[in-house]
Coordinates of C-alpha atoms and ligand atoms in Angstrom, one line a residue:
Chain A
X1 CA 0.0 0.0 0.0
X2 CA 2.8 2.4 0.8
X3 CA 4.4 1.9 -2.5
X4 CA 1.0 2.5 -4.1
X5 CA 0.7 5.8 -2.4
X6 CA 4.3 6.7 -3.3
X7 CA 3.7 6.2 -7.0
X8 CA 3.4 9.5 -8.9
X9 CA 1.3 8.0 -11.7
X10 CA -1.0 5.0 -11.5
X11 CA -2.9 3.9 -14.5
X12 CA -5.3 0.9 -14.5
X13 CA -7.3 -0.6 -17.2
X14 CA -7.4 2.7 -19.2
X15 CA -9.5 2.5 -22.4
X16 CA -10.2 5.1 -25.0
X17 CA -11.9 4.9 -28.4
X18 CA -12.4 7.5 -31.0
X19 CA -15.7 6.3 -32.5
X20 CA -14.9 2.9 -33.9
X21 CA -11.1 3.2 -33.4
X22 CA -10.1 1.6 -30.1
X23 CA -6.9 3.3 -29.3
X24 CA -6.3 2.3 -25.7
X25 CA -7.6 -1.2 -24.8
X26 CA -6.7 -1.6 -21.1
X27 CA -3.5 0.2 -20.3
X28 CA -1.8 -0.4 -17.0
X29 CA 1.4 1.1 -15.6
X30 CA 2.8 2.9 -12.6
X31 CA 5.5 5.5 -12.4
X32 CA 7.6 5.9 -9.2
X33 CA 8.1 9.3 -7.8
X34 CA 11.2 11.1 -9.1
X35 CA 11.8 8.7 -11.9
X36 CA 11.8 9.0 -15.7
X37 CA 9.3 6.8 -17.4
X38 CA 9.4 6.4 -21.2
X39 CA 6.3 5.4 -23.1
X40 CA 7.4 4.0 -26.4
X41 CA 5.2 3.4 -29.4
X42 CA 5.0 3.8 -33.1
X43 CA 2.9 6.4 -34.9
X44 CA -0.7 6.2 -33.9
X45 CA 0.0 3.8 -31.0
X46 CA -1.9 6.1 -28.6
X47 CA 0.9 7.8 -26.7
X48 CA -0.6 11.3 -27.1
X49 CA -4.0 10.0 -26.2
X50 CA -2.7 8.5 -23.0
X51 CA -0.9 11.8 -22.1
X52 CA -4.0 13.8 -22.8
X53 CA -6.0 11.7 -20.5
X54 CA -3.4 12.0 -17.7
X55 CA -3.3 15.8 -18.2
X56 CA -7.1 16.1 -17.9
X57 CA -7.5 17.1 -21.6
X58 CA -9.5 14.0 -22.5
X59 CA -11.8 11.7 -20.6
X60 CA -11.1 8.0 -20.6
X61 CA -13.9 5.6 -21.5
X62 CA -13.0 3.2 -18.8
X63 CA -10.3 2.6 -16.2
X64 CA -8.7 4.8 -13.6
X65 CA -5.7 7.1 -13.6
X66 CA -4.2 8.8 -10.6
X67 CA -1.6 11.5 -10.9
X68 CA 0.2 12.7 -7.7
X69 CA -2.5 10.8 -5.8
X70 CA -5.4 12.6 -7.5
X71 CA -8.0 10.9 -9.8
X72 CA -7.9 12.6 -13.2
X73 CA -11.6 12.2 -13.7
X74 CA -12.9 13.4 -10.3
X75 CA -10.1 15.6 -9.0
X76 CA -9.1 17.3 -12.3
X77 CA -8.3 20.6 -10.6
X78 CA -5.9 19.0 -8.2
X79 CA -4.3 17.1 -11.0
X80 CA -3.8 20.3 -12.9
X81 CA -2.1 21.9 -9.8
X82 CA 0.3 18.9 -9.8
X83 CA 1.3 18.7 -13.5
X84 CA 2.7 20.4 -16.5
X85 CA 2.3 19.3 -20.0
X86 CA 4.7 19.9 -22.9
X87 CA 2.6 18.8 -25.8
X88 CA 3.8 17.1 -29.0
X89 CA 4.0 20.4 -30.8
X90 CA 5.5 23.4 -29.1
X91 CA 2.7 25.4 -27.5
X92 CA 4.2 28.8 -27.3
X93 CA 2.8 32.2 -28.1
X94 CA 4.5 33.3 -31.3
X95 CA 3.6 36.9 -31.1
X96 CA 4.9 37.4 -27.5
X97 CA 8.6 37.4 -26.6
X98 CA 10.2 34.4 -24.9
X99 CA 10.2 36.3 -21.6
X100 CA 6.6 37.4 -22.0
X101 CA 5.6 33.7 -22.6
X102 CA 7.2 32.7 -19.3
X103 CA 5.7 35.7 -17.4
X104 CA 2.3 34.8 -18.8
X105 CA 2.5 31.2 -17.5
X106 CA 3.8 32.3 -14.1
X107 CA 0.8 34.7 -13.8
X108 CA -1.6 32.0 -14.8
X109 CA -0.1 29.7 -12.2
X110 CA -0.7 32.6 -9.7
X111 CA 2.9 32.8 -8.6
X112 CA 4.6 35.8 -7.0
X113 CA 7.3 37.7 -8.9
X114 CA 6.7 36.3 -12.4
X115 CA 9.5 38.5 -13.8
X116 CA 12.2 36.9 -11.6
X117 CA 10.9 33.4 -12.4
X118 CA 11.1 34.2 -16.1
X119 CA 14.6 35.6 -16.0
X120 CA 15.8 32.5 -14.0
X121 CA 14.4 30.1 -16.6
X122 CA 15.8 32.1 -19.5
X123 CA 19.2 31.8 -18.0
X124 CA 18.8 28.1 -17.2
X125 CA 17.8 27.4 -20.8
X126 CA 20.4 29.7 -22.4
X127 CA 17.7 31.9 -23.8
X128 CA 18.7 35.1 -22.0
X129 CA 19.9 36.9 -25.1
X130 CA 16.8 35.9 -27.1
X131 CA 14.5 36.6 -24.2
X132 CA 13.2 39.9 -25.5
X133 CA 12.7 38.7 -29.1
X134 CA 9.5 37.5 -30.6
X135 CA 9.2 33.7 -30.4
X136 CA 8.3 33.7 -34.2
X137 CA 12.0 34.4 -34.8
X138 CA 13.2 31.4 -32.7
X139 CA 14.7 28.2 -34.1
X140 CA 13.0 24.9 -33.5
X141 CA 15.4 24.0 -30.7
X142 CA 14.9 27.4 -29.0
X143 CA 11.2 27.1 -29.2
X144 CA 11.3 23.6 -27.7
X145 CA 13.5 24.8 -24.9
X146 CA 11.2 27.7 -24.2
X147 CA 8.3 25.2 -24.3
X148 CA 9.9 23.0 -21.7
X149 CA 10.9 26.1 -19.6
X150 CA 7.3 27.1 -19.5
X151 CA 6.4 23.7 -18.2
X152 CA 8.8 24.0 -15.3
X153 CA 7.2 27.1 -13.9
X154 CA 5.7 26.5 -10.5
X155 CA 7.8 23.3 -10.0
X156 CA 5.0 20.9 -10.6
X157 CA 5.9 17.4 -9.2
X158 CA 4.9 15.6 -12.4
X159 CA 5.8 16.6 -15.9
X160 CA 4.5 15.1 -19.2
X161 CA 6.7 15.5 -22.2
X162 CA 5.1 14.3 -25.4
X163 CA 7.8 13.5 -28.0
X164 CA 10.0 16.3 -26.7
X165 CA 12.7 15.9 -29.3
X166 CA 10.9 15.0 -32.5
X167 CA 12.1 17.3 -35.2
X168 CA 15.1 18.6 -33.4
X169 CA 18.7 18.4 -34.6
X170 CA 21.2 16.2 -32.6
X171 CA 22.6 19.2 -30.7
X172 CA 19.1 20.5 -29.7
X173 CA 18.2 16.9 -28.7
X174 CA 21.1 16.7 -26.4
X175 CA 20.2 20.0 -24.8
X176 CA 16.6 18.7 -24.2
X177 CA 18.0 15.5 -22.7
X178 CA 20.1 17.4 -20.3
X179 CA 17.1 19.5 -19.2
X180 CA 15.1 16.3 -18.6
X181 CA 17.9 14.7 -16.6
X182 CA 18.3 17.8 -14.5
X183 CA 14.6 17.7 -13.8
X184 CA 14.7 14.1 -12.5
X185 CA 17.8 15.0 -10.4
X186 CA 15.6 17.6 -8.7
X187 CA 13.0 15.0 -7.8
X188 CA 10.5 15.7 -10.5
X189 CA 8.7 12.7 -12.0
X190 CA 8.9 12.7 -15.8
X191 CA 6.7 10.8 -18.2
X192 CA 7.9 11.1 -21.7
X193 CA 6.7 9.6 -24.9
X194 CA 9.0 8.9 -27.8
X195 CA 9.4 7.0 -31.0
X196 CA 13.2 7.1 -30.6
X197 CA 14.5 4.1 -28.9
X198 CA 17.9 5.6 -28.1
X199 CA 16.1 8.4 -26.3
X200 CA 14.4 6.0 -24.0
X201 CA 17.7 4.2 -23.5
X202 CA 19.4 7.4 -22.7
X203 CA 16.9 8.9 -20.3
X204 CA 14.5 6.5 -18.8
X205 CA 14.6 4.5 -15.6
X206 CA 11.7 2.4 -16.9
X207 CA 10.5 1.8 -20.4
X208 CA 7.0 0.7 -21.4
X209 CA 6.0 -0.2 -25.0
X210 CA 2.5 0.7 -26.0
X211 CA 1.4 -1.5 -28.9
X212 CA -2.1 -2.2 -30.2
X213 CA -3.7 -0.5 -27.3
X214 CA -1.9 -2.3 -24.5
X215 CA 1.5 -2.1 -22.6
X216 CA 3.2 -5.2 -24.0
X217 CA 6.3 -4.8 -21.9
X218 CA 7.4 -2.7 -19.0
X219 CA 10.7 -2.8 -17.3
X220 CA 14.2 -1.4 -16.9
X221 CA 16.5 -1.3 -19.9
X222 CA 18.3 -4.3 -18.5
X223 CA 15.1 -6.3 -18.0
X224 CA 13.9 -5.5 -21.5
X225 CA 17.2 -6.6 -23.0
X226 CA 16.8 -10.0 -21.3
X227 CA 13.6 -10.5 -23.2
X228 CA 15.5 -11.2 -26.3
X229 CA 15.9 -14.9 -26.8
X230 CA 19.6 -15.6 -26.1
X231 CA 19.8 -18.0 -29.1
X232 CA 19.4 -15.0 -31.4
X233 CA 22.5 -13.3 -30.0
X234 CA 25.0 -14.2 -32.6
X235 CA 27.7 -11.6 -31.9
X236 CA 28.8 -12.2 -28.4
X237 CA 30.6 -8.9 -28.1
X238 CA 27.7 -6.8 -29.2
X239 CA 24.9 -6.1 -26.7
X240 CA 21.4 -6.1 -28.2
X241 CA 20.1 -2.6 -28.6
X242 CA 16.7 -1.5 -27.4
X243 CA 15.7 -1.3 -31.1
X244 CA 16.3 -5.0 -31.4
X245 CA 14.1 -5.7 -28.4
X246 CA 11.4 -3.4 -29.7
X247 CA 11.3 -4.8 -33.2
X248 CA 11.3 -8.4 -32.0
X249 CA 8.4 -7.8 -29.6
X250 CA 6.3 -5.8 -32.0
X251 CA 7.1 -8.2 -34.8
X252 CA 6.1 -11.3 -32.9
X253 CA 2.9 -9.7 -31.6
X254 CA 1.8 -8.4 -34.9
Chain B
X1 CA -16.7 29.3 -11.1
X2 CA -13.1 29.2 -10.1
X3 CA -11.9 31.8 -7.6
X4 CA -9.2 32.8 -10.2
X5 CA -11.7 33.5 -13.0
X6 CA -11.4 37.3 -13.0
X7 CA -7.7 37.4 -12.5
X8 CA -7.0 34.8 -15.1
X9 CA -9.3 36.4 -17.6
X10 CA -7.5 39.7 -17.1
X11 CA -4.1 38.1 -17.6
X12 CA -5.3 36.4 -20.8
X13 CA -7.1 39.5 -22.0
X14 CA -3.8 41.4 -21.6
X15 CA -2.2 38.7 -23.8
X16 CA -4.6 39.0 -26.7
X17 CA -4.7 42.8 -26.5
X18 CA -0.9 42.7 -26.9
X19 CA -1.4 40.6 -30.0
X20 CA -3.6 43.4 -31.4
X21 CA -1.2 46.1 -30.6
X22 CA 1.7 44.1 -32.1
X23 CA -0.3 43.5 -35.3
X24 CA -2.6 46.6 -35.6
X25 CA -3.2 45.6 -39.2
X26 CA -6.1 43.5 -38.0
X27 CA -7.8 46.7 -36.8
X28 CA -6.8 48.5 -40.0
X29 CA -8.1 45.7 -42.3
X30 CA -11.3 45.5 -40.2
X31 CA -11.9 49.3 -40.6
X32 CA -10.7 49.7 -44.2
X33 CA -13.4 47.6 -46.0
X34 CA -16.3 49.5 -44.4
X35 CA -14.5 52.8 -45.0
X36 CA -14.0 51.9 -48.7
X37 CA -17.6 50.9 -49.0
X38 CA -18.6 54.2 -47.4
X39 CA -16.5 56.2 -49.8
X40 CA -17.9 54.3 -52.8
X41 CA -21.5 54.5 -51.7
X42 CA -21.4 58.2 -50.8
X43 CA -19.3 59.4 -53.7
X44 CA -20.2 57.0 -56.5
X45 CA -23.7 55.6 -55.9
X46 CA -25.0 58.0 -53.3
X47 CA -26.2 60.6 -55.8
X48 CA -28.4 58.1 -57.5
X49 CA -30.0 56.7 -54.4
X50 CA -33.2 58.3 -53.1
X51 CA -33.5 57.8 -49.4
X52 CA -35.6 60.8 -48.4
X53 CA -32.7 61.8 -46.2
X54 CA -30.8 65.0 -46.9
X55 CA -27.3 63.4 -46.4
X56 CA -26.5 59.9 -47.6
X57 CA -23.6 59.5 -45.1
X58 CA -26.1 60.0 -42.3
X59 CA -28.4 57.5 -43.9
X60 CA -25.9 54.7 -44.4
X61 CA -23.6 55.0 -41.4
X62 CA -25.6 52.6 -39.2
X63 CA -25.3 49.8 -41.8
X64 CA -21.6 50.5 -42.3
X65 CA -21.1 50.2 -38.5
X66 CA -22.8 46.7 -38.6
X67 CA -20.6 45.7 -41.5
X68 CA -17.5 46.8 -39.5
X69 CA -18.5 44.4 -36.7
X70 CA -19.3 41.6 -39.1
X71 CA -15.9 41.8 -40.7
X72 CA -14.1 42.4 -37.3
X73 CA -15.3 39.2 -35.8
X74 CA -13.6 37.2 -38.5
X75 CA -10.4 38.0 -36.6
X76 CA -12.0 36.7 -33.3
X77 CA -12.5 33.4 -35.0
X78 CA -9.0 33.6 -36.5
X79 CA -7.3 34.3 -33.1
X80 CA -9.2 31.5 -31.4
X81 CA -8.4 29.1 -34.2
X82 CA -4.7 29.9 -34.0
X83 CA -4.7 29.2 -30.3
X84 CA -6.4 25.9 -30.9
X85 CA -4.1 24.9 -33.7
X86 CA -0.9 26.0 -31.9
X87 CA -1.6 23.9 -28.9
X88 CA -1.5 26.9 -26.5
X89 CA -5.2 26.4 -25.8
X90 CA -4.4 22.9 -24.5
X91 CA -1.5 24.2 -22.5
X92 CA -3.8 26.7 -20.8
X93 CA -6.5 24.0 -20.2
X94 CA -3.9 21.7 -18.5
X95 CA -2.9 24.4 -16.1
X96 CA -4.5 25.4 -12.8
X97 CA -6.1 28.3 -14.5
X98 CA -9.8 29.0 -14.6
X99 CA -10.7 27.1 -17.8
X100 CA -13.4 29.3 -19.2
X101 CA -11.1 32.3 -18.9
X102 CA -9.4 31.3 -22.1
X103 CA -12.7 31.8 -24.0
X104 CA -13.8 34.9 -22.2
X105 CA -10.5 36.6 -22.8
X106 CA -11.1 36.1 -26.6
X107 CA -14.6 37.4 -26.3
X108 CA -13.5 40.6 -24.4
X109 CA -10.7 41.1 -26.9
X110 CA -13.2 40.9 -29.7
X111 CA -15.3 43.6 -28.0
X112 CA -12.3 45.9 -27.5
X113 CA -11.0 45.5 -31.0
X114 CA -14.4 46.0 -32.6
X115 CA -15.1 49.1 -30.5
X116 CA -11.8 50.6 -31.7
X117 CA -12.7 49.9 -35.3
X118 CA -16.1 51.4 -34.8
X119 CA -14.6 54.6 -33.4
X120 CA -12.2 54.8 -36.4
X121 CA -15.0 54.3 -38.9
X122 CA -17.2 56.9 -37.1
X123 CA -14.4 59.4 -37.2
X124 CA -13.9 58.9 -41.0
X125 CA -17.7 59.3 -41.4
X126 CA -17.5 62.6 -39.5
X127 CA -14.7 63.8 -41.9
X128 CA -17.0 62.8 -44.8
X129 CA -19.8 65.0 -43.4
X130 CA -21.7 62.8 -41.0
X131 CA -23.6 64.9 -38.6
X132 CA -25.9 63.9 -35.8
X133 CA -28.3 65.8 -33.5
X134 CA -28.1 62.9 -31.0
X135 CA -27.5 63.8 -27.4
X136 CA -25.5 61.8 -24.9
X137 CA -28.4 59.4 -24.0
X138 CA -28.9 58.6 -27.7
X139 CA -25.2 58.0 -28.3
X140 CA -25.1 55.8 -25.3
X141 CA -28.0 53.8 -26.6
X142 CA -26.3 53.4 -30.0
X143 CA -23.1 52.2 -28.1
X144 CA -25.2 49.8 -26.1
X145 CA -26.9 48.3 -29.3
X146 CA -23.5 48.0 -31.0
X147 CA -21.9 46.3 -27.9
X148 CA -24.8 43.8 -27.8
X149 CA -24.5 43.2 -31.6
X150 CA -20.8 42.7 -31.3
X151 CA -21.2 40.2 -28.4
X152 CA -23.9 38.3 -30.3
X153 CA -21.7 38.1 -33.4
X154 CA -18.6 37.3 -31.3
X155 CA -20.3 34.2 -29.8
X156 CA -21.2 33.1 -33.3
X157 CA -17.5 33.6 -34.3
X158 CA -16.4 31.4 -31.3
X159 CA -18.1 28.4 -32.9
X160 CA -16.0 28.2 -36.1
X161 CA -13.0 29.4 -34.1
X162 CA -13.2 26.3 -31.9
X163 CA -14.2 23.8 -34.5
X164 CA -12.8 24.8 -37.9
X165 CA -10.2 22.6 -39.6
X166 CA -8.6 25.3 -41.7
X167 CA -7.9 29.0 -41.3
X168 CA -10.2 29.8 -44.3
X169 CA -13.0 27.8 -42.6
X170 CA -12.5 29.7 -39.5
X171 CA -13.3 33.1 -41.1
X172 CA -15.5 32.2 -44.1
X173 CA -18.6 32.2 -41.9
X174 CA -18.4 36.0 -41.7
X175 CA -19.1 36.6 -45.4
X176 CA -22.8 36.0 -45.2
X177 CA -22.9 38.3 -42.1
X178 CA -21.1 41.0 -44.1
X179 CA -23.6 40.5 -46.9
X180 CA -26.7 40.7 -44.8
X181 CA -26.8 44.5 -44.5
X182 CA -27.2 44.7 -48.3
X183 CA -30.5 42.9 -48.0
X184 CA -31.8 45.4 -45.5
X185 CA -32.7 49.0 -45.1
X186 CA -29.0 49.8 -44.6
X187 CA -28.3 51.3 -48.0
X188 CA -31.7 51.7 -49.8
X189 CA -35.2 52.0 -48.4
X190 CA -36.9 48.5 -48.4
X191 CA -40.0 49.7 -50.2
X192 CA -38.2 49.9 -53.6
X193 CA -37.3 46.1 -53.3
X194 CA -39.3 43.4 -55.2
X195 CA -41.8 41.4 -53.1
X196 CA -40.0 38.4 -51.6
X197 CA -36.7 40.3 -51.1
X198 CA -38.6 43.0 -49.4
X199 CA -40.3 40.6 -47.0
X200 CA -36.9 39.1 -46.2
X201 CA -35.3 42.6 -45.8
X202 CA -38.0 43.9 -43.5
X203 CA -38.0 40.9 -41.2
X204 CA -34.3 40.3 -40.8
X205 CA -32.4 41.6 -37.8
X206 CA -30.2 44.1 -39.6
X207 CA -33.1 46.2 -40.7
X208 CA -34.5 46.8 -37.2
X209 CA -31.0 47.4 -35.8
X210 CA -30.2 49.9 -38.6
X211 CA -33.6 51.6 -38.2
X212 CA -33.1 51.9 -34.4
X213 CA -29.6 53.4 -34.7
X214 CA -30.7 55.7 -37.5
X215 CA -33.6 57.0 -35.5
X216 CA -31.3 57.6 -32.5
X217 CA -28.7 59.5 -34.7
X218 CA -31.4 61.7 -36.2
X219 CA -33.2 62.3 -33.0
X220 CA -36.4 60.7 -34.2
X221 CA -38.6 58.5 -32.0
X222 CA -37.3 55.0 -32.1
X223 CA -40.7 53.3 -31.9
X224 CA -40.9 49.6 -31.7
X225 CA -37.7 49.1 -33.9
X226 CA -35.4 49.4 -30.9
X227 CA -37.2 46.6 -29.0
X228 CA -37.2 44.4 -32.0
X229 CA -33.5 45.2 -32.5
X230 CA -32.7 44.4 -28.8
X231 CA -34.8 41.2 -29.0
X232 CA -32.8 40.1 -32.1
X233 CA -29.4 40.9 -30.5
X234 CA -30.2 39.2 -27.2
X235 CA -31.8 36.3 -29.0
X236 CA -28.9 35.7 -31.3
X237 CA -26.5 36.2 -28.3
X238 CA -28.2 33.5 -26.2
X239 CA -28.5 31.0 -29.0
X240 CA -24.9 31.6 -30.2
X241 CA -23.6 31.4 -26.6
X242 CA -25.4 28.1 -26.1
X243 CA -24.0 26.6 -29.3
X244 CA -20.5 28.0 -28.6
X245 CA -20.5 26.5 -25.1
X246 CA -21.6 23.2 -26.4
X247 CA -18.8 23.2 -28.9
X248 CA -16.4 24.3 -26.2
X249 CA -17.4 21.5 -23.8
X250 CA -17.1 18.9 -26.5
X251 CA -13.6 20.2 -27.1
X252 CA -12.4 20.1 -23.6
X253 CA -13.8 16.7 -22.5
Ligands
ATP1 N1 -9.5 13.5 -32.0 C1 -9.3 12.3 -32.6 N2 -10.4 11.9 -33.4 C2 -10.2 10.7 -34.0 N3 -9.1 9.9 -34.0 C3 -8.1 10.4 -33.3 C4 -8.1 11.6 -32.6 N4 -6.9 11.8 -32.0 C5 -6.2 10.7 -32.3 N5 -6.9 9.8 -33.1 C6 -6.4 8.6 -33.7 O1 -6.0 7.8 -32.6 C7 -4.8 7.0 -32.8 C8 -3.8 7.3 -31.7 O2 -3.4 8.7 -31.8 P1 -2.3 9.3 -30.9 O3 -2.2 10.7 -31.3 O4 -2.7 9.1 -29.5 O5 -1.1 8.5 -31.3 P2 0.5 8.7 -31.0 O6 1.0 7.5 -30.4 O7 0.6 10.0 -30.2 O8 1.1 8.9 -32.4 P3 2.3 9.9 -32.9 O9 3.5 9.1 -32.7 O10 2.0 10.0 -34.4 O11 2.1 11.2 -32.2 C9 -4.4 7.5 -34.2 O12 -4.8 6.5 -35.1 C10 -5.1 8.7 -34.5 O13 -5.4 8.9 -35.8
MG2 MG1 1.5 11.7 -30.4

């Protein structure tokens, strides 16, 4: 029971359909406090749908989900106090400056001294020089960094990152990875979705694969690697990558 | 209602007003079309139109003001659509912010932007010779009717703003609204129109609103027109608000 209460995210039997299309068909997982949890899945697997349900933007058809101890369906306001969402596409105000975006979010979270918070985050995400510029002049990587910075305002204990590095160049990806690692070091729980297997390998404490509406595996990287039948390991000196694991699992299930 | 509703609405209103001050072209484009129509009607067609009024600018300004609002609310739909598409709407909805503030901020922004355009168009009309004997109460009544009309049309604009798939779709709904004054008493008296057109013109909302504003401007008794005008505005407002809120709830659940 104590471990249950300690979990930052608990999902049980989650189902969601868009008309005929059954996207989630009974999803279960738990995320421990202060850990990074990666939800892997191909295009259309339902990652965004799951994140939207957890961040109170969508209602599930069945099942329960608790975030920071609050039920997403019945205690939505408490859930929103506990989370931040960085959606799949950077949700920033193009017409405002980077600093104004941060101040706006700080105000909407009803925090004191929004200006100071904004300046602190600009510095932390190397955006100080660009802070006064309109966001429409930002590069993709800068925009994503601002997007993530906006999500950190108010230090919510749980953060959702939906494909945080899709469309970024390798350098920008590494910057985002660093930001995510720092978050976890500070004790924030991070749930991220990704299609990149190396991203999950790099960042996540636990990895779950969402496939055909269910979590087909869930474990640490080491555990997932053991799922590969040893007979298939032909090159003794080469460890199987997570990609091998993924393709084998998805391939055999399909 | 969340305890933060007013504060959050004010913060978000500040945000969209900043959008307007950063791209004042939306106000200019809103005002330019009615101004161009006014110039054309007064200096090109005006001489040929018999209205029984001594000044054609005086006659047509009420209709022009309604066209100004009808073209202005296309931007309301556009701004809302951009927020939906850009994902910032979802960001706000996932925050501990009063949820309906996002919508109300857009509605209030629409009101402010349209009032500015209306003032600009009225100033141009004054330059073109518009004169009114209306006193302060009559001007306030005109302002009241125009505010109600703007709110009614704004809530109509919220519906495509929330549900449109493309930017064109989000603003196309305003074309028929811009066209409606042409089938009313706004530019020519309805009694010159052929039968069915006349029946439509005399019974559609724009005619009563135009007649009420015209009577207020010229210091004539407003008669029943003002009540019909108010009933139309309030009626459209309530129905549009109902549909907009239904669309909104469907979007956020
Ligand atoms: N609002 C919606 N209406 C109808 N179908 C939808 C809706 N949103 C998503 N879908 C469908 O549900 C499925 C899962 O979508 P979802 O966005 O959750 O997938 P995803 O794993 O995030 O994919 P991606 O990697 O492409 O972002 C897809 O087939 C998608 O087309
Ligand atoms: Mg997605």
